[in-house]
Every structure is written in C-alpha cells, then in structure tokens.
Amino acid sequence: MNSDYALLETKIEYVFKDKDLLLNALTHTSFANEHRSKGIKDNERLEFLGDAVLELVSSEFLFKTMPDMPEGNMTKLRASLVCEPTLANDAREIGLEEFIYLGKGEEETGGRKRNSIVSDAFEALIGSIFLDGGIDNARDFIIKFALNDIENKRLFYDSKTILQERINIAKVGKLSYEITGETGPDHNKTYEVAAMLDDKVIGSGMGHTKKAAEQQAAYSALKKFR
Amino acid sequence: MNSDYALLETKIEYVFKDKDLLLNALTHTSFANEHRSKGIKDNERLEFLGDAVLELVSSEFLFKTMPDMPEGNMTKLRASLVCEPTLANDAREIGLEEFIYLGKGEEETGGRKRNSIVSDAFEALIGSIFLDGGIDNARDFIIKFALNDIENKRLFYDSKTILQERINIAKVGKLSYEITGETGPDHNKTYEVAAMLDDKVIGSGMGHTKKAAEQQAAYSALKKFR
C-alpha cells in the first residue's frame, strides 16, 4: 500500500483540485465497510460514472479514427479495450493497485491482485477525473492510458479465436488446452493452463478462472508465432 | 414519411449546422441498402456513438440528482431509461418515426412501427447532435426528451415485478398472464395479452413479443390500481 498521492498524480499526469475525489476513487467497498462510522464511502458510484465516461470516450475515439469501420467491428474492438482484464492491465501500467484502500480480509486473500478490484478502481479514477476536470481531462487520461497499444489488446481479447483460425489455416495439428496446475484456496484459485498443438506445448498462461488462463496461454502462443 | 426536416428541428429544439448528419441519423440500413450506389450510408455507426452518449449523460444525471442512491439502484434505474421500448416511446413523443428513411420491404412489413428501428434512430439522432453541437447540446436534448417522466418509466420497466409484489402484499388472488390474441405474419406478429387476477382481467397489453405485451398489461393494471 502506497499513500503518496502526489506520486500517483505524477503517474497519471493529472492533478486533482479536489483530493477527496481521488481518495474516494481508491476506496474499495471492503475498506469502506470497515470504516463506515467515519463516513468513508466506497468507489462504486464513481465506478458507475467512470464506466460510462470510458464507454463514450472509447466510442468517440473509434468513431473518429476508424471512419470506415462498420458498427459491428467497432463494438467488438471497443469490447477488447474496456474488458476487465485489459483495464486491469492498464491500471497496473500506472501501478494503481498499490494505491487502493483495501479492507483487511480482502488484503489477506490477495484482493490487490484481483482484476475486478483493480479494473473497478481504474474506472472509478476515470469518474473522479471527469467530475474534477470535465470531459476534456477525462478524455486525455483515457486516450493516454486506456486507448494505447490497441493492436495488442485486440490480439489478446480474440487470442483463442485467432489462434484457432491460424492453426486451421496452417493445418498443423489439433489445438487443445490443458490445466497444468491449480494453486490457492477455493475462493482465490489460480489456474495454470498450457495451450497444446497435438501433444506439444505452444503456450502457457495463468489466471483466476480457467477461461482467463486459456486466453493468456493462447496469447503467449500467438506472440511466439509472430 | 415526412421530409420536412425544419419541422423536425423545431420539435427537437436543435438546428443542425451540418444537415447531412441529421439525414444520416434518419437512414435505416434497409434504405441505405437500396441506394448503396448513390453513396448513402446507414445510421448504425451514429447509433453506436449515440448509445454511448446517452449512457454517459444518463449516468451523470443520476449520479448528480440522486446523491445517495447506491450503484446497484442507479444501474437498474438507468436501464429503465435507456431500454429499447422506453427509447422508442421517447422517439414517438417527438414523432421521429415519421422522418425515418426506410427501404420498401421494411416499410411494407410495418418497420416504421418497430421499436428496434425507432429506438435506433433515436440513438443515432443523439450521436448526430453530439457530433454537430458537442456534449452540451446532446445533454440538453437527452435531458429534455429521454430523462423526463422518470417515475413512470421505472414503473413501466419493473411493472411485472411491482404488480406481483403489490398483489402478494394485498393477498387478493393469483396473478397470471393469458394470450388473448395473435395477429400478423410470423416475422411481424402482434400479441395481445391479458393480466389476470384469478379469473378476472385487470389489465391488457399489446406487443411484438409475449414479454413486451405482458409488460404492457402489467403496466395498465398498475395504472388502474393507483
């Protein structure tokens, strides 16, 4: 846990007029629940707002930068940019997870590494920048920290489909996924998965769900193929 | 079909700088398909953008006017405001359906009355106002024509649940829905449904799906109860 909020403001390249908004964005429910009597609020309402700001800014960005892309493709591309694992990665790029206020139980069970908590804080941060600095500052932040590296994000999002397609075209064998490890207690499991081409490992991945681990494995295989 | 676009601008209380944006918003795919050679584009990309503008403005509106409402309730209330039948009703309040460019086949099979077509044009119109006049003009339009009459919209959206709850509390009998009529061809059916309290009709509704007709019937029953 890091409470040097001036450092965070440097990382996100935005300085808050109202610091309470920043603190509110960083407050997970588990912390607010433990400190309810002090009037501390969680970040869920800000996340609700930030999610909508992100949706608009990413839609506007795709609409303007991809003038010939059909609506269906824009919808799919937007989904790859605003899905939970992608936003959690965006958040980790700025080290946001360090700054989140977590309750004790959540901290002990590894909540600081959980995609849902980290991506929710990222959306709440967007909501708080929007309230503090308006749509233009929120747009600047989103373009810098969420709408970068689009090709890789698309590849990651569609990795299972793309890998299957390439293997079909190359006719090199049969793709499957195998669980190679399971660690942690039931409520906080981590899966290790191998992407297999026939009986050869071509990629590996980890995740809190089997699907997330498979996606990671497919993505790692795609990166080798390139 | 009405092509007096100055009249439409009067109704929506917004005058376009770029009239092509307005025409683009009113162009259904079925019309664009018939006139592809003339370079006419459909409104699907504008709908994609308008949907996101509506999501942000309605979220911001609820966030600011309901300062104590938990995130879950805001999400549900927002859904009642931006769902297809509600948006189609909003569109009909300004007579938007008259101004939509439809293909011949779509016109003949009653497309001008279909909720999906009318609500999509409403979202595309929001997208075009946003591009033409920015977020402030889009916000004005949405607050005037989509975020009005919120209590009734919530009642409509939740009508089946609310009706069931009231009947449970009053312990006056058993609620059921019965189809009382079906008209039109398979691809464009209209259902008539009665809401029944034991064997007594307490409301009736029509819709293109059984669920839509039941919702309408529940809403008509609720209005009588008041």
Short mmCIF file of C-alpha atoms in Angstrom, two decimals:
data_model
loop_
_atom_site.label_atom_id
_atom_site.label_comp_id
_atom_site.label_asym_id
_atom_site.label_seq_id
_atom_site.Cartn_x
_atom_site.Cartn_y
_atom_site.Cartn_z
CA MET A 1 0.00 0.00 0.00
CA ASN A 2 1.35 3.38 -1.06
CA SER A 3 -0.25 6.62 0.11
CA ASP A 4 1.97 9.07 -1.75
CA TYR A 5 -0.88 10.54 -3.79
CA ALA A 6 1.32 13.24 -5.29
CA LEU A 7 3.30 10.40 -6.87
CA LEU A 8 0.10 8.90 -8.26
CA GLU A 9 -0.88 12.30 -9.68
CA THR A 10 2.51 12.45 -11.41
CA LYS A 11 2.00 8.99 -12.89
CA ILE A 12 -1.49 9.75 -14.21
CA GLU A 13 -0.41 13.23 -15.38
CA TYR A 14 -3.41 14.86 -13.70
CA VAL A 15 -3.53 16.93 -10.52
CA PHE A 16 -6.84 16.95 -8.64
CA LYS A 17 -8.41 20.20 -7.47
CA ASP A 18 -10.50 18.14 -5.04
CA LYS A 19 -8.26 15.48 -3.45
CA ASP A 20 -11.27 13.84 -1.78
CA LEU A 21 -12.44 12.71 -5.20
CA LEU A 22 -9.14 10.93 -5.76
CA LEU A 23 -9.34 9.23 -2.34
CA ASN A 24 -12.95 8.22 -2.98
CA ALA A 25 -11.92 6.58 -6.27
CA LEU A 26 -9.30 4.49 -4.45
CA THR A 27 -11.61 3.22 -1.71
CA HIS A 28 -12.72 -0.36 -2.18
CA THR A 29 -16.00 -1.46 -0.54
CA SER A 30 -14.11 -3.76 1.85
CA PHE A 31 -12.27 -0.72 3.32
CA ALA A 32 -15.40 1.46 3.44
CA ASN A 33 -17.26 -1.33 5.26
CA GLU A 34 -14.57 -1.40 7.96
CA HIS A 35 -14.68 2.40 8.39
CA ARG A 36 -18.38 3.14 7.82
CA SER A 37 -18.63 5.05 11.11
CA LYS A 38 -16.09 7.61 9.88
CA GLY A 39 -18.33 8.40 6.91
CA ILE A 40 -15.96 6.84 4.39
CA LYS A 41 -17.67 5.96 1.10
CA ASP A 42 -16.69 3.26 -1.37
CA ASN A 43 -15.88 3.88 -5.04
CA GLU A 44 -18.86 2.05 -6.58
CA ARG A 45 -20.83 5.14 -7.61
CA LEU A 46 -17.69 6.66 -9.18
CA GLU A 47 -17.07 3.38 -11.00
CA PHE A 48 -20.65 3.52 -12.38
CA LEU A 49 -19.93 7.01 -13.73
CA GLY A 50 -16.40 6.25 -14.94
CA ASP A 51 -17.57 3.19 -16.84
CA ALA A 52 -19.92 5.43 -18.86
CA VAL A 53 -17.22 8.06 -19.46
CA LEU A 54 -14.87 5.34 -20.71
CA GLU A 55 -17.60 3.95 -22.96
CA LEU A 56 -18.22 7.35 -24.54
CA VAL A 57 -14.58 8.33 -24.99
CA SER A 58 -13.60 4.95 -26.49
CA SER A 59 -16.65 5.03 -28.80
CA GLU A 60 -15.87 8.57 -29.93
CA PHE A 61 -12.21 7.63 -30.46
CA LEU A 62 -13.05 4.62 -32.64
CA PHE A 63 -15.75 6.56 -34.50
CA LYS A 64 -13.27 9.29 -35.41
CA THR A 65 -10.10 7.28 -36.00
CA MET A 66 -11.78 4.41 -37.91
CA PRO A 67 -14.09 6.27 -40.32
CA ASP A 68 -14.80 3.21 -42.49
CA MET A 69 -15.16 0.54 -39.81
CA PRO A 70 -18.67 -0.99 -39.63
CA GLU A 71 -20.58 -0.71 -36.37
CA GLY A 72 -20.22 -4.43 -35.53
CA ASN A 73 -16.43 -4.30 -35.73
CA MET A 74 -16.31 -1.11 -33.64
CA THR A 75 -18.44 -2.79 -30.98
CA LYS A 76 -16.07 -5.77 -30.86
CA LEU A 77 -12.95 -3.62 -30.83
CA ARG A 78 -14.37 -1.44 -28.06
CA ALA A 79 -15.11 -4.56 -26.02
CA SER A 80 -11.44 -5.58 -26.30
CA LEU A 81 -10.41 -2.17 -24.91
CA VAL A 82 -12.84 -1.94 -22.00
CA CYS A 83 -12.98 -5.57 -20.81
CA GLU A 84 -11.94 -6.31 -17.23
CA PRO A 85 -8.52 -7.97 -17.83
CA THR A 86 -7.45 -5.23 -20.26
CA LEU A 87 -8.46 -2.43 -17.88
CA ALA A 88 -6.70 -4.23 -15.02
CA ASN A 89 -3.52 -4.29 -17.13
CA ASP A 90 -3.94 -0.60 -17.94
CA ALA A 91 -4.25 0.08 -14.22
CA ARG A 92 -1.11 -1.94 -13.45
CA GLU A 93 0.86 0.04 -16.05
CA ILE A 94 0.44 3.06 -13.76
CA GLY A 95 0.86 0.98 -10.61
CA LEU A 96 -2.66 1.88 -9.48
CA GLU A 97 -3.13 -1.32 -7.46
CA GLU A 98 -0.61 -0.12 -4.88
CA PHE A 99 -2.74 2.91 -4.04
CA ILE A 100 -6.08 1.16 -3.42
CA TYR A 101 -7.54 1.20 0.12
CA LEU A 102 -8.49 -2.39 0.86
CA GLY A 103 -10.14 -3.97 3.87
CA LYS A 104 -8.01 -6.34 5.95
CA GLY A 105 -9.72 -9.53 4.82
CA GLU A 106 -9.51 -8.56 1.19
CA GLU A 107 -5.82 -7.69 1.56
CA GLU A 108 -5.04 -11.03 3.18
CA THR A 109 -6.77 -13.04 0.45
CA GLY A 110 -4.88 -11.31 -2.36
CA GLY A 111 -7.51 -8.76 -3.39
CA ARG A 112 -4.84 -6.31 -4.51
CA LYS A 113 -4.03 -8.66 -7.39
CA ARG A 114 -7.62 -9.31 -8.41
CA ASN A 115 -8.56 -7.99 -11.86
CA SER A 116 -12.06 -6.98 -10.78
CA ILE A 117 -10.85 -4.79 -7.91
CA VAL A 118 -8.06 -3.20 -9.92
CA SER A 119 -10.17 -2.51 -13.02
CA ASP A 120 -13.03 -1.11 -10.90
CA ALA A 121 -10.59 1.34 -9.27
CA PHE A 122 -9.37 2.34 -12.73
CA GLU A 123 -12.94 3.12 -13.84
CA ALA A 124 -13.60 4.99 -10.59
CA LEU A 125 -10.46 7.04 -11.21
CA ILE A 126 -11.83 7.98 -14.64
CA GLY A 127 -15.11 9.01 -12.99
CA SER A 128 -13.28 11.17 -10.49
CA ILE A 129 -11.16 12.90 -13.16
CA PHE A 130 -14.39 13.56 -15.11
CA LEU A 131 -16.06 15.17 -12.06
CA ASP A 132 -12.95 17.13 -11.09
CA GLY A 133 -11.74 18.25 -14.52
CA GLY A 134 -14.53 17.67 -17.03
CA ILE A 135 -14.75 15.57 -20.16
CA ASP A 136 -11.58 17.00 -21.77
CA ASN A 137 -9.27 15.93 -18.94
CA ALA A 138 -11.02 12.55 -18.72
CA ARG A 139 -10.56 12.10 -22.48
CA ASP A 140 -6.83 12.94 -22.23
CA PHE A 141 -6.36 10.38 -19.47
CA ILE A 142 -8.29 7.65 -21.30
CA ILE A 143 -6.50 8.19 -24.62
CA LYS A 144 -3.11 8.07 -22.89
CA PHE A 145 -3.68 5.14 -20.55
CA ALA A 146 -6.52 3.02 -21.96
CA LEU A 147 -6.61 3.57 -25.72
CA ASN A 148 -2.95 2.79 -26.33
CA ASP A 149 -1.49 -0.38 -27.82
CA ILE A 150 -4.82 -1.22 -29.49
CA GLU A 151 -3.49 -3.93 -31.82
CA ASN A 152 -2.08 -5.94 -28.93
CA LYS A 153 -5.27 -5.57 -26.91
CA ARG A 154 -7.35 -6.80 -29.82
CA LEU A 155 -4.99 -9.73 -30.25
CA PHE A 156 -5.24 -10.56 -26.55
CA TYR A 157 -9.05 -10.30 -26.46
CA ASP A 158 -9.52 -12.52 -29.51
CA SER A 159 -6.49 -14.69 -28.85
CA LYS A 160 -8.33 -18.02 -28.57
CA THR A 161 -10.28 -17.39 -31.78
CA ILE A 162 -7.28 -16.05 -33.71
CA LEU A 163 -5.02 -18.92 -32.61
CA GLN A 164 -7.64 -21.48 -33.67
CA GLU A 165 -8.04 -19.76 -37.06
CA ARG A 166 -4.30 -19.71 -37.74
CA ILE A 167 -3.93 -23.37 -36.81
CA ASN A 168 -6.87 -24.27 -39.07
CA ILE A 169 -5.30 -22.41 -41.99
CA ALA A 170 -1.82 -23.84 -41.43
CA LYS A 171 -3.27 -27.37 -40.93
CA VAL A 172 -0.51 -28.20 -38.47
CA GLY A 173 -2.48 -30.18 -35.90
CA LYS A 174 -5.21 -30.05 -33.27
CA LEU A 175 -5.42 -27.28 -30.65
CA SER A 176 -6.40 -28.01 -27.06
CA TYR A 177 -5.97 -26.56 -23.57
CA GLU A 178 -4.83 -28.50 -20.52
CA ILE A 179 -4.84 -27.46 -16.88
CA THR A 180 -1.28 -27.98 -15.63
CA GLY A 181 -1.64 -26.57 -12.14
CA GLU A 182 -4.09 -25.24 -9.54
CA THR A 183 -2.97 -23.26 -6.51
CA GLY A 184 -4.64 -21.29 -3.71
CA PRO A 185 -7.85 -21.75 -1.70
CA ASP A 186 -11.25 -22.25 -3.36
CA HIS A 187 -12.29 -18.57 -3.24
CA ASN A 188 -8.98 -17.43 -4.73
CA LYS A 189 -7.70 -20.14 -7.06
CA THR A 190 -5.03 -19.60 -9.68
CA TYR A 191 -5.06 -21.89 -12.69
CA GLU A 192 -2.10 -22.72 -14.90
CA VAL A 193 -3.02 -23.76 -18.39
CA ALA A 194 -1.00 -24.99 -21.38
CA ALA A 195 -2.08 -24.43 -24.99
CA MET A 196 -1.29 -27.68 -26.81
CA LEU A 197 -0.80 -28.35 -30.51
CA ASP A 198 -1.35 -32.10 -30.59
CA ASP A 199 0.92 -33.15 -27.71
CA LYS A 200 3.32 -30.20 -27.88
CA VAL A 201 3.07 -27.21 -25.54
CA ILE A 202 2.94 -23.99 -27.62
CA GLY A 203 1.98 -21.52 -24.91
CA SER A 204 1.18 -21.21 -21.22
CA GLY A 205 -0.88 -18.88 -19.07
CA MET A 206 -2.16 -18.21 -15.58
CA GLY A 207 -5.44 -16.74 -14.38
CA HIS A 208 -8.09 -16.75 -11.65
CA THR A 209 -10.50 -18.52 -14.00
CA LYS A 210 -9.84 -21.33 -16.47
CA LYS A 211 -11.01 -19.07 -19.28
CA ALA A 212 -8.61 -16.28 -18.30
CA ALA A 213 -5.70 -18.73 -18.10
CA GLU A 214 -6.58 -20.21 -21.52
CA GLN A 215 -6.75 -16.74 -23.04
CA GLN A 216 -3.32 -15.95 -21.62
CA ALA A 217 -1.94 -19.24 -22.96
CA ALA A 218 -3.35 -18.56 -26.43
CA TYR A 219 -1.91 -15.06 -26.40
CA SER A 220 1.54 -16.35 -25.42
CA ALA A 221 1.37 -18.89 -28.29
CA LEU A 222 0.38 -16.13 -30.75
CA LYS A 223 3.29 -13.97 -29.70
CA LYS A 224 5.69 -16.88 -30.43
CA PHE A 225 4.10 -17.48 -33.84
CA ARG A 226 4.71 -13.91 -34.96
CA MET B 1 -42.95 9.56 -44.36
CA ASN B 2 -42.32 13.25 -43.68
CA SER B 3 -39.30 15.06 -45.11
CA ASP B 4 -39.90 18.49 -43.57
CA TYR B 5 -36.64 18.47 -41.62
CA ALA B 6 -37.08 22.04 -40.45
CA LEU B 7 -40.20 20.81 -38.65
CA LEU B 8 -38.20 18.01 -37.03
CA GLU B 9 -35.58 20.54 -35.93
CA THR B 10 -38.34 22.60 -34.32
CA LYS B 11 -39.65 19.54 -32.49
CA ILE B 12 -36.24 18.53 -31.16
CA GLU B 13 -35.33 22.16 -30.38
CA TYR B 14 -31.98 21.83 -32.12
CA VAL B 15 -30.90 23.22 -35.50
CA PHE B 16 -28.09 21.33 -37.26
CA LYS B 17 -25.12 23.16 -38.72
CA ASP B 18 -24.47 20.09 -40.88
CA LYS B 19 -27.81 18.82 -42.23
CA ASP B 20 -26.12 15.70 -43.65
CA LEU B 21 -25.59 14.48 -40.10
CA LEU B 22 -29.33 14.72 -39.46
CA LEU B 23 -30.15 12.84 -42.68
CA ASN B 24 -27.55 10.18 -41.85
CA ALA B 25 -29.17 9.64 -38.44
CA LEU B 26 -32.54 9.05 -40.10
CA THR B 27 -31.31 6.50 -42.65
CA HIS B 28 -32.17 2.91 -41.78
CA THR B 29 -29.98 0.13 -43.24
CA SER B 30 -32.86 -1.08 -45.43
CA PHE B 31 -32.91 2.29 -47.23
CA ALA B 32 -29.11 2.53 -47.50
CA ASN B 33 -29.01 -0.99 -48.99
CA GLU B 34 -31.41 0.07 -51.74
CA HIS B 35 -29.38 3.21 -52.53
CA ARG B 36 -25.81 1.98 -51.93
CA SER B 37 -24.74 3.15 -55.41
CA LYS B 38 -25.54 6.77 -54.51
CA GLY B 39 -23.13 6.55 -51.58
CA ILE B 40 -25.88 6.72 -48.96
CA LYS B 41 -24.78 5.40 -45.55
CA ASP B 42 -26.94 3.87 -42.84
CA ASN B 43 -27.21 5.19 -39.29
CA GLU B 44 -25.54 2.25 -37.47
CA ARG B 45 -22.25 3.98 -36.68
CA LEU B 46 -24.11 7.03 -35.38
CA GLU B 47 -26.27 4.73 -33.27
CA PHE B 48 -23.10 3.15 -31.78
CA LEU B 49 -21.87 6.63 -30.82
CA GLY B 50 -25.27 7.93 -29.65
CA ASP B 51 -25.79 4.91 -27.40
CA ALA B 52 -22.56 5.80 -25.57
CA VAL B 53 -23.51 9.49 -25.30
CA LEU B 54 -26.88 8.51 -23.85
CA GLU B 55 -25.20 6.14 -21.39
CA LEU B 56 -22.87 8.87 -20.15
CA VAL B 57 -25.48 11.63 -19.90
CA SER B 58 -27.99 9.40 -18.11
CA SER B 59 -25.28 8.14 -15.72
CA GLU B 60 -24.10 11.68 -14.98
CA PHE B 61 -27.71 12.82 -14.47
CA LEU B 62 -28.46 10.03 -11.98
CA PHE B 63 -25.12 10.48 -10.23
CA LYS B 64 -25.80 14.18 -9.67
CA THR B 65 -29.55 14.15 -8.96
CA MET B 66 -29.54 11.03 -6.73
CA PRO B 67 -26.52 11.67 -4.46
CA ASP B 68 -27.45 8.92 -2.01
CA MET B 69 -28.58 6.20 -4.38
CA PRO B 70 -26.37 3.06 -4.30
CA GLU B 71 -24.67 1.98 -7.54
CA GLY B 72 -26.92 -1.07 -7.99
CA ASN B 73 -30.10 1.02 -7.90
CA MET B 74 -28.61 3.58 -10.30
CA THR B 75 -27.75 0.78 -12.73
CA LYS B 76 -31.30 -0.54 -12.61
CA LEU B 77 -32.88 2.90 -12.93
CA ARG B 78 -30.61 3.75 -15.87
CA ALA B 79 -31.64 0.50 -17.58
CA SER B 80 -35.29 1.56 -17.29
CA LEU B 81 -34.46 4.84 -19.04
CA VAL B 82 -32.36 3.51 -21.90
CA CYS B 83 -34.13 0.21 -22.72
CA GLU B 84 -35.50 -0.23 -26.21
CA PRO B 85 -39.25 0.18 -25.57
CA THR B 86 -38.70 3.30 -23.46
CA LEU B 87 -36.46 4.92 -26.08
CA ALA B 88 -38.97 4.02 -28.80
CA ASN B 89 -41.66 5.81 -26.77
CA ASP B 90 -39.37 8.83 -26.33
CA ALA B 91 -38.86 8.87 -30.10
CA ARG B 92 -42.60 8.70 -30.75
CA GLU B 93 -43.20 11.65 -28.42
CA ILE B 94 -41.36 13.79 -30.96
CA GLY B 95 -42.87 11.92 -33.92
CA LEU B 96 -39.42 10.75 -35.03
CA GLU B 97 -40.73 7.57 -36.71
CA GLU B 98 -42.36 9.64 -39.48
CA PHE B 99 -38.99 11.04 -40.54
CA ILE B 100 -37.04 7.76 -40.89
CA TYR B 101 -35.86 6.71 -44.39
CA LEU B 102 -36.93 3.07 -44.72
CA GLY B 103 -36.45 0.58 -47.55
CA LYS B 104 -39.57 -0.56 -49.41
CA GLY B 105 -39.70 -4.05 -47.95
CA GLU B 106 -39.25 -2.75 -44.41
CA GLU B 107 -41.98 -0.15 -44.97
CA GLU B 108 -44.43 -2.74 -46.25
CA THR B 109 -43.89 -5.08 -43.29
CA GLY B 110 -44.54 -2.35 -40.73
CA GLY B 111 -40.93 -1.41 -39.89
CA ARG B 112 -41.95 2.15 -39.10
CA LYS B 113 -43.79 0.85 -36.02
CA ARG B 114 -41.00 -1.46 -34.82
CA ASN B 115 -39.41 -0.47 -31.51
CA SER B 116 -35.91 -1.51 -32.58
CA ILE B 117 -35.91 0.69 -35.69
CA VAL B 118 -37.42 3.68 -33.94
CA SER B 119 -35.17 3.49 -30.85
CA ASP B 120 -32.05 3.00 -33.02
CA ALA B 121 -32.92 6.17 -34.97
CA PHE B 122 -33.35 8.00 -31.64
CA GLU B 123 -29.86 6.94 -30.52
CA ALA B 124 -28.41 7.86 -33.94
CA LEU B 125 -30.05 11.28 -33.61
CA ILE B 126 -28.29 11.71 -30.25
CA GLY B 127 -24.99 10.74 -31.90
CA SER B 128 -25.51 13.28 -34.66
CA ILE B 129 -26.36 16.11 -32.23
CA PHE B 130 -23.20 15.21 -30.27
CA LEU B 131 -21.02 15.42 -33.41
CA ASP B 132 -22.71 18.58 -34.66
CA GLY B 133 -23.07 20.51 -31.41
CA GLY B 134 -20.92 18.81 -28.77
CA ILE B 135 -21.73 17.22 -25.43
CA ASP B 136 -23.66 20.24 -24.08
CA ASN B 137 -26.25 20.22 -26.85
CA ALA B 138 -26.52 16.44 -26.67
CA ARG B 139 -27.05 16.69 -22.90
CA ASP B 140 -29.80 19.29 -23.33
CA PHE B 141 -31.60 17.08 -25.83
CA ILE B 142 -31.31 13.93 -23.70
CA ILE B 143 -32.48 15.65 -20.51
CA LYS B 144 -35.49 17.12 -22.30
CA PHE B 145 -36.57 14.10 -24.32
CA ALA B 146 -35.18 10.98 -22.62
CA LEU B 147 -34.73 11.78 -18.92
CA ASN B 148 -38.25 13.08 -18.35
CA ASP B 149 -41.09 11.28 -16.58
CA ILE B 150 -38.64 9.01 -14.75
CA GLU B 151 -41.10 7.62 -12.20
CA ASN B 152 -43.44 6.36 -14.92
CA LYS B 153 -40.56 4.81 -16.87
CA ARG B 154 -39.35 2.98 -13.79
CA LEU B 155 -42.89 1.77 -13.13
CA PHE B 156 -43.19 0.56 -16.74
CA TYR B 157 -39.79 -1.20 -16.72
CA ASP B 158 -40.48 -3.00 -13.45
CA SER B 159 -44.22 -3.34 -13.97
CA LYS B 160 -44.39 -7.15 -13.81
CA THR B 161 -42.30 -7.28 -10.63
CA ILE B 162 -44.14 -4.38 -8.96
CA LEU B 163 -47.58 -5.75 -9.83
CA GLN B 164 -46.65 -9.17 -8.42
CA GLU B 165 -45.33 -7.57 -5.22
CA ARG B 166 -48.47 -5.49 -4.70
CA ILE B 167 -50.72 -8.50 -5.22
CA ASN B 168 -48.62 -10.55 -2.78
CA ILE B 169 -48.94 -7.85 -0.14
CA ALA B 170 -52.66 -7.30 -0.67
CA LYS B 171 -53.24 -11.10 -0.76
CA VAL B 172 -56.12 -10.65 -3.19
CA GLY B 173 -55.51 -13.62 -5.50
CA LYS B 174 -53.19 -15.21 -8.04
CA LEU B 175 -51.64 -13.25 -10.91
CA SER B 176 -51.26 -14.79 -14.36
CA TYR B 177 -50.94 -13.69 -17.98
CA GLU B 178 -53.01 -15.07 -20.87
CA ILE B 179 -52.55 -14.57 -24.58
CA THR B 180 -55.89 -13.31 -25.88
CA GLY B 181 -54.93 -12.69 -29.49
CA GLU B 182 -52.23 -13.11 -32.13
CA THR B 183 -52.26 -11.18 -35.41
CA GLY B 184 -49.87 -10.64 -38.33
CA PRO B 185 -47.42 -12.91 -40.17
CA ASP B 186 -44.71 -14.92 -38.34
CA HIS B 187 -41.93 -12.33 -38.81
CA ASN B 188 -44.12 -9.49 -37.58
CA LYS B 189 -46.56 -10.88 -35.02
CA THR B 190 -48.51 -8.78 -32.56
CA TYR B 191 -49.59 -10.42 -29.32
CA GLU B 192 -52.49 -9.35 -27.13
CA VAL B 193 -52.16 -10.33 -23.53
CA ALA B 194 -54.44 -10.01 -20.50
CA ALA B 195 -53.14 -9.70 -16.94
CA MET B 196 -55.46 -11.85 -14.82
CA LEU B 197 -56.15 -11.78 -11.09
CA ASP B 198 -57.61 -15.25 -10.59
CA ASP B 199 -60.17 -15.28 -13.42
CA LYS B 200 -60.68 -11.52 -13.66
CA VAL B 201 -58.97 -9.34 -16.28
CA ILE B 202 -57.15 -6.47 -14.54
CA GLY B 203 -55.09 -5.14 -17.46
CA SER B 204 -54.35 -5.69 -21.12
CA GLY B 205 -51.43 -5.02 -23.41
CA MET B 206 -50.09 -5.49 -26.92
CA GLY B 207 -46.55 -6.06 -28.17
CA HIS B 208 -44.36 -7.75 -30.77
CA THR B 209 -43.16 -10.25 -28.19
CA LYS B 210 -45.11 -12.03 -25.45
CA LYS B 211 -42.88 -10.41 -22.85
CA ALA B 212 -43.49 -6.89 -24.21
CA ALA B 213 -47.25 -7.49 -24.25
CA GLU B 214 -47.19 -8.83 -20.66
CA GLN B 215 -45.19 -5.83 -19.51
CA GLN B 216 -47.75 -3.52 -21.12
CA ALA B 217 -50.61 -5.45 -19.49
CA ALA B 218 -48.96 -5.25 -16.06
CA TYR B 219 -48.37 -1.52 -16.52
CA SER B 220 -52.03 -0.95 -17.46
CA ALA B 221 -53.10 -2.87 -14.35
CA LEU B 222 -50.77 -0.79 -12.17
CA LYS B 223 -52.18 2.44 -13.55
CA LYS B 224 -55.70 1.29 -12.62
CA PHE B 225 -54.57 0.33 -9.09
CA ARG B 226 -53.25 3.82 -8.40
#
